[in-house]
């Protein structure tokens, strides 16, 4: 499996508090992504990064910000968490430097976030 | 990004062949078709990818007609462990960010 970890794996927080989720990779892949998964919606892209300090919005970016100061880390921040952001969050990576299928995405184990 | 349409769910029995069809009517010339599999409480994982005609690997086959407006994932002789959600995606590997759009997927239930 690709070396990709997420932390924390589970988190319960209260409405209005800031939350930061971390994605860490050891594969030196160029692209990193944050998705959320909710029942009946499949996976929806929140933000993605195509390099250090290069990020862009996805389908459901409102209420989220991201940062990528190093190749290996991609942070997702909820500035003021709301109950509608209760979800499972997946990080993914793609675009290895050593060839292969560049657009194959490798997913992390997920973070289950509950906002009360 | 091309959107995809798949059946919401399918049922099958162990040992049967399962075919899941995906529609992608506005697929672009540079788009590839990719299928992912997701088990409960795990992230999706890559199954197979193709551009046209037929692709086969150790897990599945992918059939793509000449007009590329649909594709069919074929799972030979499914087992209980193939119960999962299957996602069809289309995307351009040269697209900025290699963004792939996941739809709702097809929930496959394999029964004994």
PDB file of C-alpha atoms in Angstrom:
ATOM      1  CA  UNK A   1       0.000   0.000   0.000  1.00  0.00           C
ATOM      2  CA  UNK A   2       1.077   3.553  -0.664  1.00  0.00           C
ATOM      3  CA  UNK A   3       2.603   5.270   2.346  1.00  0.00           C
ATOM      4  CA  UNK A   4      -0.181   7.604   3.290  1.00  0.00           C
ATOM      5  CA  UNK A   5      -1.440   8.292   6.783  1.00  0.00           C
ATOM      6  CA  UNK A   6      -4.087  10.530   8.240  1.00  0.00           C
ATOM      7  CA  UNK A   7      -4.348  12.006  11.705  1.00  0.00           C
ATOM      8  CA  UNK A   8      -6.351  11.964  13.776  1.00  0.00           C
ATOM      9  CA  UNK A   9      -8.358   8.917  12.751  1.00  0.00           C
ATOM     10  CA  UNK A  10     -11.328   9.946  14.851  1.00  0.00           C
ATOM     11  CA  UNK A  11     -12.305  13.297  16.281  1.00  0.00           C
ATOM     12  CA  UNK A  12     -15.302  14.705  18.082  1.00  0.00           C
ATOM     13  CA  UNK A  13     -15.539  18.450  18.397  1.00  0.00           C
ATOM     14  CA  UNK A  14     -18.052  21.163  19.084  1.00  0.00           C
ATOM     15  CA  UNK A  15     -19.643  23.615  16.705  1.00  0.00           C
ATOM     16  CA  UNK A  16     -17.570  26.734  16.228  1.00  0.00           C
ATOM     17  CA  UNK A  17     -14.200  25.234  17.111  1.00  0.00           C
ATOM     18  CA  UNK A  18     -11.306  25.069  14.639  1.00  0.00           C
ATOM     19  CA  UNK A  19     -10.200  21.658  13.450  1.00  0.00           C
ATOM     20  CA  UNK A  20      -7.142  20.623  11.466  1.00  0.00           C
ATOM     21  CA  UNK A  21      -6.744  17.266   9.787  1.00  0.00           C
ATOM     22  CA  UNK A  22      -3.361  16.107   8.604  1.00  0.00           C
ATOM     23  CA  UNK A  23      -2.409  13.955   5.646  1.00  0.00           C
ATOM     24  CA  UNK A  24       1.143  12.676   5.433  1.00  0.00           C
ATOM     25  CA  UNK A  25       2.724  10.768   2.554  1.00  0.00           C
ATOM     26  CA  UNK A  26       6.082   9.105   2.123  1.00  0.00           C
ATOM     27  CA  UNK A  27       5.750   8.513  -1.653  1.00  0.00           C
ATOM     28  CA  UNK A  28       6.924  11.911  -2.902  1.00  0.00           C
ATOM     29  CA  UNK A  29       3.777  12.158  -5.016  1.00  0.00           C
ATOM     30  CA  UNK A  30       3.019  15.509  -6.554  1.00  0.00           C
ATOM     31  CA  UNK A  31      -0.740  15.658  -6.129  1.00  0.00           C
ATOM     32  CA  UNK A  32      -2.669  15.488  -2.893  1.00  0.00           C
ATOM     33  CA  UNK A  33      -6.425  15.663  -2.375  1.00  0.00           C
ATOM     34  CA  UNK A  34      -8.983  15.992   0.370  1.00  0.00           C
ATOM     35  CA  UNK A  35     -12.401  14.387  -0.045  1.00  0.00           C
ATOM     36  CA  UNK A  36     -15.383  14.051   2.180  1.00  0.00           C
ATOM     37  CA  UNK A  37     -17.742  11.111   2.059  1.00  0.00           C
ATOM     38  CA  UNK A  38     -21.323  11.238   3.216  1.00  0.00           C
ATOM     39  CA  UNK A  39     -24.102   8.674   2.822  1.00  0.00           C
ATOM     40  CA  UNK A  40     -25.714   8.981  -0.587  1.00  0.00           C
ATOM     41  CA  UNK A  41     -23.055  11.329  -1.977  1.00  0.00           C
ATOM     42  CA  UNK A  42     -20.069   9.159  -2.740  1.00  0.00           C
ATOM     43  CA  UNK A  43     -16.817  11.082  -2.433  1.00  0.00           C
ATOM     44  CA  UNK A  44     -16.722  14.798  -3.068  1.00  0.00           C
ATOM     45  CA  UNK A  45     -13.529  16.720  -3.642  1.00  0.00           C
ATOM     46  CA  UNK A  46     -12.890  19.558  -1.189  1.00  0.00           C
ATOM     47  CA  UNK A  47      -9.464  20.884  -2.199  1.00  0.00           C
ATOM     48  CA  UNK A  48      -6.438  19.572  -3.959  1.00  0.00           C
ATOM     49  CA  UNK A  49      -2.777  20.457  -4.280  1.00  0.00           C
ATOM     50  CA  UNK A  50      -0.511  20.146  -7.309  1.00  0.00           C
ATOM     51  CA  UNK A  51       2.681  21.105  -5.519  1.00  0.00           C
ATOM     52  CA  UNK A  52       4.124  22.849  -2.496  1.00  0.00           C
ATOM     53  CA  UNK A  53       2.064  25.969  -1.810  1.00  0.00           C
ATOM     54  CA  UNK A  54      -0.045  25.273  -4.911  1.00  0.00           C
ATOM     55  CA  UNK A  55      -3.645  24.466  -4.096  1.00  0.00           C
ATOM     56  CA  UNK A  56      -7.054  24.830  -5.682  1.00  0.00           C
ATOM     57  CA  UNK A  57     -10.696  24.389  -4.817  1.00  0.00           C
ATOM     58  CA  UNK A  58     -12.769  21.335  -5.477  1.00  0.00           C
ATOM     59  CA  UNK A  59     -16.483  20.753  -5.620  1.00  0.00           C
ATOM     60  CA  UNK A  60     -17.307  21.487  -1.953  1.00  0.00           C
ATOM     61  CA  UNK A  61     -14.659  23.904  -0.708  1.00  0.00           C
ATOM     62  CA  UNK A  62     -16.817  26.349   1.292  1.00  0.00           C
ATOM     63  CA  UNK A  63     -15.888  26.302   4.974  1.00  0.00           C
ATOM     64  CA  UNK A  64     -12.541  24.602   4.372  1.00  0.00           C
ATOM     65  CA  UNK A  65      -9.003  25.800   3.798  1.00  0.00           C
ATOM     66  CA  UNK A  66      -5.834  23.867   3.032  1.00  0.00           C
ATOM     67  CA  UNK A  67      -2.121  24.324   3.203  1.00  0.00           C
ATOM     68  CA  UNK A  68       0.841  22.477   1.806  1.00  0.00           C
ATOM     69  CA  UNK A  69       4.186  23.771   3.031  1.00  0.00           C
ATOM     70  CA  UNK A  70       6.024  20.502   2.371  1.00  0.00           C
ATOM     71  CA  UNK A  71       5.629  17.833  -0.294  1.00  0.00           C
ATOM     72  CA  UNK A  72       4.703  15.230   2.268  1.00  0.00           C
ATOM     73  CA  UNK A  73       2.051  17.092   4.256  1.00  0.00           C
ATOM     74  CA  UNK A  74      -1.367  18.421   3.249  1.00  0.00           C
ATOM     75  CA  UNK A  75      -3.474  20.008   5.964  1.00  0.00           C
ATOM     76  CA  UNK A  76      -7.220  20.522   5.899  1.00  0.00           C
ATOM     77  CA  UNK A  77      -8.620  23.156   8.252  1.00  0.00           C
ATOM     78  CA  UNK A  78     -12.167  23.816   9.295  1.00  0.00           C
ATOM     79  CA  UNK A  79     -11.935  27.348  10.661  1.00  0.00           C
ATOM     80  CA  UNK A  80     -15.216  27.099  12.545  1.00  0.00           C
ATOM     81  CA  UNK A  81     -16.679  23.622  12.443  1.00  0.00           C
ATOM     82  CA  UNK A  82     -20.393  23.143  11.812  1.00  0.00           C
ATOM     83  CA  UNK A  83     -22.574  20.074  12.194  1.00  0.00           C
ATOM     84  CA  UNK A  84     -22.888  19.853   8.400  1.00  0.00           C
ATOM     85  CA  UNK A  85     -19.169  19.084   8.302  1.00  0.00           C
ATOM     86  CA  UNK A  86     -19.665  15.853  10.198  1.00  0.00           C
ATOM     87  CA  UNK A  87     -18.303  13.343   7.723  1.00  0.00           C
ATOM     88  CA  UNK A  88     -15.554  10.917   6.866  1.00  0.00           C
ATOM     89  CA  UNK A  89     -12.589  12.690   5.332  1.00  0.00           C
ATOM     90  CA  UNK A  90     -10.226  10.927   2.970  1.00  0.00           C
ATOM     91  CA  UNK A  91      -6.873  12.112   1.775  1.00  0.00           C
ATOM     92  CA  UNK A  92      -5.498  10.824  -1.515  1.00  0.00           C
ATOM     93  CA  UNK A  93      -2.257  11.153  -3.463  1.00  0.00           C
ATOM     94  CA  UNK A  94      -1.316  10.660  -7.101  1.00  0.00           C
ATOM     95  CA  UNK A  95       1.322  11.416  -9.661  1.00  0.00           C
ATOM     96  CA  UNK A  96       4.331   9.421  -8.746  1.00  0.00           C
ATOM     97  CA  UNK A  97       7.646  10.472 -10.186  1.00  0.00           C
ATOM     98  CA  UNK A  98       8.630   6.967 -11.244  1.00  0.00           C
ATOM     99  CA  UNK A  99       6.028   6.443 -13.936  1.00  0.00           C
ATOM    100  CA  UNK A 100       3.022   4.225 -13.715  1.00  0.00           C
ATOM    101  CA  UNK A 101      -0.500   5.427 -13.979  1.00  0.00           C
ATOM    102  CA  UNK A 102      -0.120   9.076 -13.072  1.00  0.00           C
ATOM    103  CA  UNK A 103      -3.744   9.644 -12.318  1.00  0.00           C
ATOM    104  CA  UNK A 104      -4.204   6.605 -10.102  1.00  0.00           C
ATOM    105  CA  UNK A 105      -5.150   7.888  -6.692  1.00  0.00           C
ATOM    106  CA  UNK A 106      -4.078   6.158  -3.486  1.00  0.00           C
ATOM    107  CA  UNK A 107      -6.279   6.789  -0.505  1.00  0.00           C
ATOM    108  CA  UNK A 108      -5.537   7.105   3.156  1.00  0.00           C
ATOM    109  CA  UNK A 109      -7.495   5.277   5.869  1.00  0.00           C
ATOM    110  CA  UNK A 110      -9.876   8.171   6.500  1.00  0.00           C
ATOM    111  CA  UNK A 111     -10.715  10.440   9.436  1.00  0.00           C
ATOM    112  CA  UNK A 112     -14.135  10.257  11.022  1.00  0.00           C
ATOM    113  CA  UNK A 113     -15.097  13.733  12.233  1.00  0.00           C
ATOM    114  CA  UNK A 114     -18.145  14.415  14.359  1.00  0.00           C
ATOM    115  CA  UNK A 115     -19.208  17.996  15.042  1.00  0.00           C
ATOM    116  CA  UNK A 116     -21.689  18.287  17.895  1.00  0.00           C
TER     117      UNK A 116
ATOM    118  CA  UNK B   1     -15.182  16.994 -16.022  1.00  0.00           C
ATOM    119  CA  UNK B   2     -17.300  14.258 -17.521  1.00  0.00           C
ATOM    120  CA  UNK B   3     -20.084  13.026 -15.273  1.00  0.00           C
ATOM    121  CA  UNK B   4     -20.930   9.384 -14.905  1.00  0.00           C
ATOM    122  CA  UNK B   5     -24.122   7.456 -14.268  1.00  0.00           C
ATOM    123  CA  UNK B   6     -24.158   4.010 -12.663  1.00  0.00           C
ATOM    124  CA  UNK B   7     -26.819   1.805 -11.097  1.00  0.00           C
ATOM    125  CA  UNK B   8     -27.175   2.521  -7.397  1.00  0.00           C
ATOM    126  CA  UNK B   9     -27.030  -1.117  -6.376  1.00  0.00           C
ATOM    127  CA  UNK B  10     -26.761  -4.665  -7.682  1.00  0.00           C
ATOM    128  CA  UNK B  11     -27.133  -8.097  -6.153  1.00  0.00           C
ATOM    129  CA  UNK B  12     -25.338 -11.245  -7.210  1.00  0.00           C
ATOM    130  CA  UNK B  13     -24.461 -14.711  -5.954  1.00  0.00           C
ATOM    131  CA  UNK B  14     -21.116 -16.295  -5.370  1.00  0.00           C
ATOM    132  CA  UNK B  15     -19.537 -17.726  -8.495  1.00  0.00           C
ATOM    133  CA  UNK B  16     -21.493 -15.552 -10.909  1.00  0.00           C
ATOM    134  CA  UNK B  17     -20.048 -13.012 -13.307  1.00  0.00           C
ATOM    135  CA  UNK B  18     -21.049  -9.456 -12.521  1.00  0.00           C
ATOM    136  CA  UNK B  19     -21.193  -6.671 -15.084  1.00  0.00           C
ATOM    137  CA  UNK B  20     -21.565  -3.066 -13.954  1.00  0.00           C
ATOM    138  CA  UNK B  21     -22.209  -0.540 -16.685  1.00  0.00           C
ATOM    139  CA  UNK B  22     -21.360   3.135 -16.454  1.00  0.00           C
ATOM    140  CA  UNK B  23     -22.595   5.884 -18.769  1.00  0.00           C
ATOM    141  CA  UNK B  24     -20.367   8.841 -19.574  1.00  0.00           C
ATOM    142  CA  UNK B  25     -21.963  10.548 -22.546  1.00  0.00           C
ATOM    143  CA  UNK B  26     -19.771  13.677 -22.496  1.00  0.00           C
ATOM    144  CA  UNK B  27     -16.429  11.940 -22.196  1.00  0.00           C
ATOM    145  CA  UNK B  28     -13.643  13.985 -23.722  1.00  0.00           C
ATOM    146  CA  UNK B  29     -11.037  12.798 -26.172  1.00  0.00           C
ATOM    147  CA  UNK B  30      -8.258  12.795 -23.592  1.00  0.00           C
ATOM    148  CA  UNK B  31     -10.268  11.161 -20.820  1.00  0.00           C
ATOM    149  CA  UNK B  32      -9.464   7.733 -19.453  1.00  0.00           C
ATOM    150  CA  UNK B  33     -12.012   5.524 -17.711  1.00  0.00           C
ATOM    151  CA  UNK B  34     -11.064   4.290 -14.275  1.00  0.00           C
ATOM    152  CA  UNK B  35     -12.822   2.053 -11.784  1.00  0.00           C
ATOM    153  CA  UNK B  36     -12.293   2.031  -8.049  1.00  0.00           C
ATOM    154  CA  UNK B  37     -13.502  -0.346  -5.353  1.00  0.00           C
ATOM    155  CA  UNK B  38     -14.338   0.683  -1.802  1.00  0.00           C
ATOM    156  CA  UNK B  39     -14.903  -1.567   1.190  1.00  0.00           C
ATOM    157  CA  UNK B  40     -16.655  -0.285   4.317  1.00  0.00           C
ATOM    158  CA  UNK B  41     -14.470   1.939   6.511  1.00  0.00           C
ATOM    159  CA  UNK B  42     -11.695   2.051   3.912  1.00  0.00           C
ATOM    160  CA  UNK B  43     -10.655   4.429   1.192  1.00  0.00           C
ATOM    161  CA  UNK B  44     -11.265   3.490  -2.444  1.00  0.00           C
ATOM    162  CA  UNK B  45      -8.626   1.528  -4.291  1.00  0.00           C
ATOM    163  CA  UNK B  46      -7.837   1.317  -7.990  1.00  0.00           C
ATOM    164  CA  UNK B  47      -9.178  -1.687  -9.916  1.00  0.00           C
ATOM    165  CA  UNK B  48      -8.679  -1.050 -13.601  1.00  0.00           C
ATOM    166  CA  UNK B  49      -8.264   1.673 -16.182  1.00  0.00           C
ATOM    167  CA  UNK B  50      -8.778   1.858 -19.919  1.00  0.00           C
ATOM    168  CA  UNK B  51      -9.121   4.163 -22.891  1.00  0.00           C
ATOM    169  CA  UNK B  52     -10.812   2.008 -25.521  1.00  0.00           C
ATOM    170  CA  UNK B  53     -11.701  -1.587 -26.442  1.00  0.00           C
ATOM    171  CA  UNK B  54     -10.889  -4.091 -23.719  1.00  0.00           C
ATOM    172  CA  UNK B  55      -8.533  -4.181 -20.798  1.00  0.00           C
ATOM    173  CA  UNK B  56      -8.012  -7.157 -18.524  1.00  0.00           C
ATOM    174  CA  UNK B  57      -6.009  -7.606 -15.360  1.00  0.00           C
ATOM    175  CA  UNK B  58      -5.906 -10.162 -12.578  1.00  0.00           C
ATOM    176  CA  UNK B  59      -8.976  -8.675 -10.929  1.00  0.00           C
ATOM    177  CA  UNK B  60     -11.385  -7.556 -13.650  1.00  0.00           C
ATOM    178  CA  UNK B  61     -12.025  -6.732 -17.280  1.00  0.00           C
ATOM    179  CA  UNK B  62     -13.111  -3.419 -18.679  1.00  0.00           C
ATOM    180  CA  UNK B  63     -15.071  -3.215 -21.911  1.00  0.00           C
ATOM    181  CA  UNK B  64     -15.292   0.096 -23.745  1.00  0.00           C
ATOM    182  CA  UNK B  65     -17.268   0.430 -26.991  1.00  0.00           C
ATOM    183  CA  UNK B  66     -15.995   2.437 -29.912  1.00  0.00           C
ATOM    184  CA  UNK B  67     -17.987   5.571 -29.053  1.00  0.00           C
ATOM    185  CA  UNK B  68     -16.634   5.455 -25.465  1.00  0.00           C
ATOM    186  CA  UNK B  69     -19.917   6.802 -24.096  1.00  0.00           C
ATOM    187  CA  UNK B  70     -20.193   3.900 -21.714  1.00  0.00           C
ATOM    188  CA  UNK B  71     -18.039   1.231 -20.152  1.00  0.00           C
ATOM    189  CA  UNK B  72     -18.637  -2.081 -18.413  1.00  0.00           C
ATOM    190  CA  UNK B  73     -16.684  -3.450 -15.506  1.00  0.00           C
ATOM    191  CA  UNK B  74     -16.770  -7.236 -15.482  1.00  0.00           C
ATOM    192  CA  UNK B  75     -15.948  -9.210 -12.341  1.00  0.00           C
ATOM    193  CA  UNK B  76     -15.562 -12.923 -13.074  1.00  0.00           C
ATOM    194  CA  UNK B  77     -16.877 -15.428 -10.525  1.00  0.00           C
ATOM    195  CA  UNK B  78     -17.503 -13.051  -7.651  1.00  0.00           C
ATOM    196  CA  UNK B  79     -17.067 -14.086  -4.039  1.00  0.00           C
ATOM    197  CA  UNK B  80     -18.483 -12.671  -0.822  1.00  0.00           C
ATOM    198  CA  UNK B  81     -15.368 -10.540  -0.461  1.00  0.00           C
ATOM    199  CA  UNK B  82     -16.277  -8.655  -3.631  1.00  0.00           C
ATOM    200  CA  UNK B  83     -19.153  -6.999  -1.772  1.00  0.00           C
ATOM    201  CA  UNK B  84     -18.223  -3.332  -2.024  1.00  0.00           C
ATOM    202  CA  UNK B  85     -19.046  -0.057  -3.709  1.00  0.00           C
ATOM    203  CA  UNK B  86     -17.673   0.340  -7.226  1.00  0.00           C
ATOM    204  CA  UNK B  87     -17.009   3.771  -8.687  1.00  0.00           C
ATOM    205  CA  UNK B  88     -16.646   4.658 -12.337  1.00  0.00           C
ATOM    206  CA  UNK B  89     -14.664   7.791 -13.089  1.00  0.00           C
ATOM    207  CA  UNK B  90     -13.521   9.580 -16.202  1.00  0.00           C
ATOM    208  CA  UNK B  91     -10.683  12.029 -16.248  1.00  0.00           C
ATOM    209  CA  UNK B  92      -7.762  13.380 -18.154  1.00  0.00           C
ATOM    210  CA  UNK B  93      -4.392  12.433 -16.730  1.00  0.00           C
ATOM    211  CA  UNK B  94      -3.061  15.665 -18.141  1.00  0.00           C
ATOM    212  CA  UNK B  95      -5.761  17.691 -16.435  1.00  0.00           C
ATOM    213  CA  UNK B  96      -4.530  20.039 -13.766  1.00  0.00           C
ATOM    214  CA  UNK B  97      -4.518  18.122 -10.552  1.00  0.00           C
ATOM    215  CA  UNK B  98      -5.570  14.879 -12.242  1.00  0.00           C
ATOM    216  CA  UNK B  99      -8.941  15.538 -10.727  1.00  0.00           C
ATOM    217  CA  UNK B 100     -11.337  12.663 -10.806  1.00  0.00           C
ATOM    218  CA  UNK B 101     -14.984  13.066  -9.912  1.00  0.00           C
ATOM    219  CA  UNK B 102     -16.527  10.278  -7.882  1.00  0.00           C
ATOM    220  CA  UNK B 103     -20.243   9.788  -8.290  1.00  0.00           C
ATOM    221  CA  UNK B 104     -22.414   7.775  -5.964  1.00  0.00           C
ATOM    222  CA  UNK B 105     -21.033   4.442  -7.108  1.00  0.00           C
ATOM    223  CA  UNK B 106     -22.707   1.044  -7.401  1.00  0.00           C
ATOM    224  CA  UNK B 107     -23.195  -0.937  -4.233  1.00  0.00           C
ATOM    225  CA  UNK B 108     -22.620  -4.604  -5.091  1.00  0.00           C
ATOM    226  CA  UNK B 109     -23.950  -7.196  -2.685  1.00  0.00           C
ATOM    227  CA  UNK B 110     -22.715 -10.747  -3.215  1.00  0.00           C
ATOM    228  CA  UNK B 111     -24.838 -13.385  -1.534  1.00  0.00           C
ATOM    229  CA  UNK B 112     -23.886 -16.972  -0.681  1.00  0.00           C
TER     230      UNK B 112
END
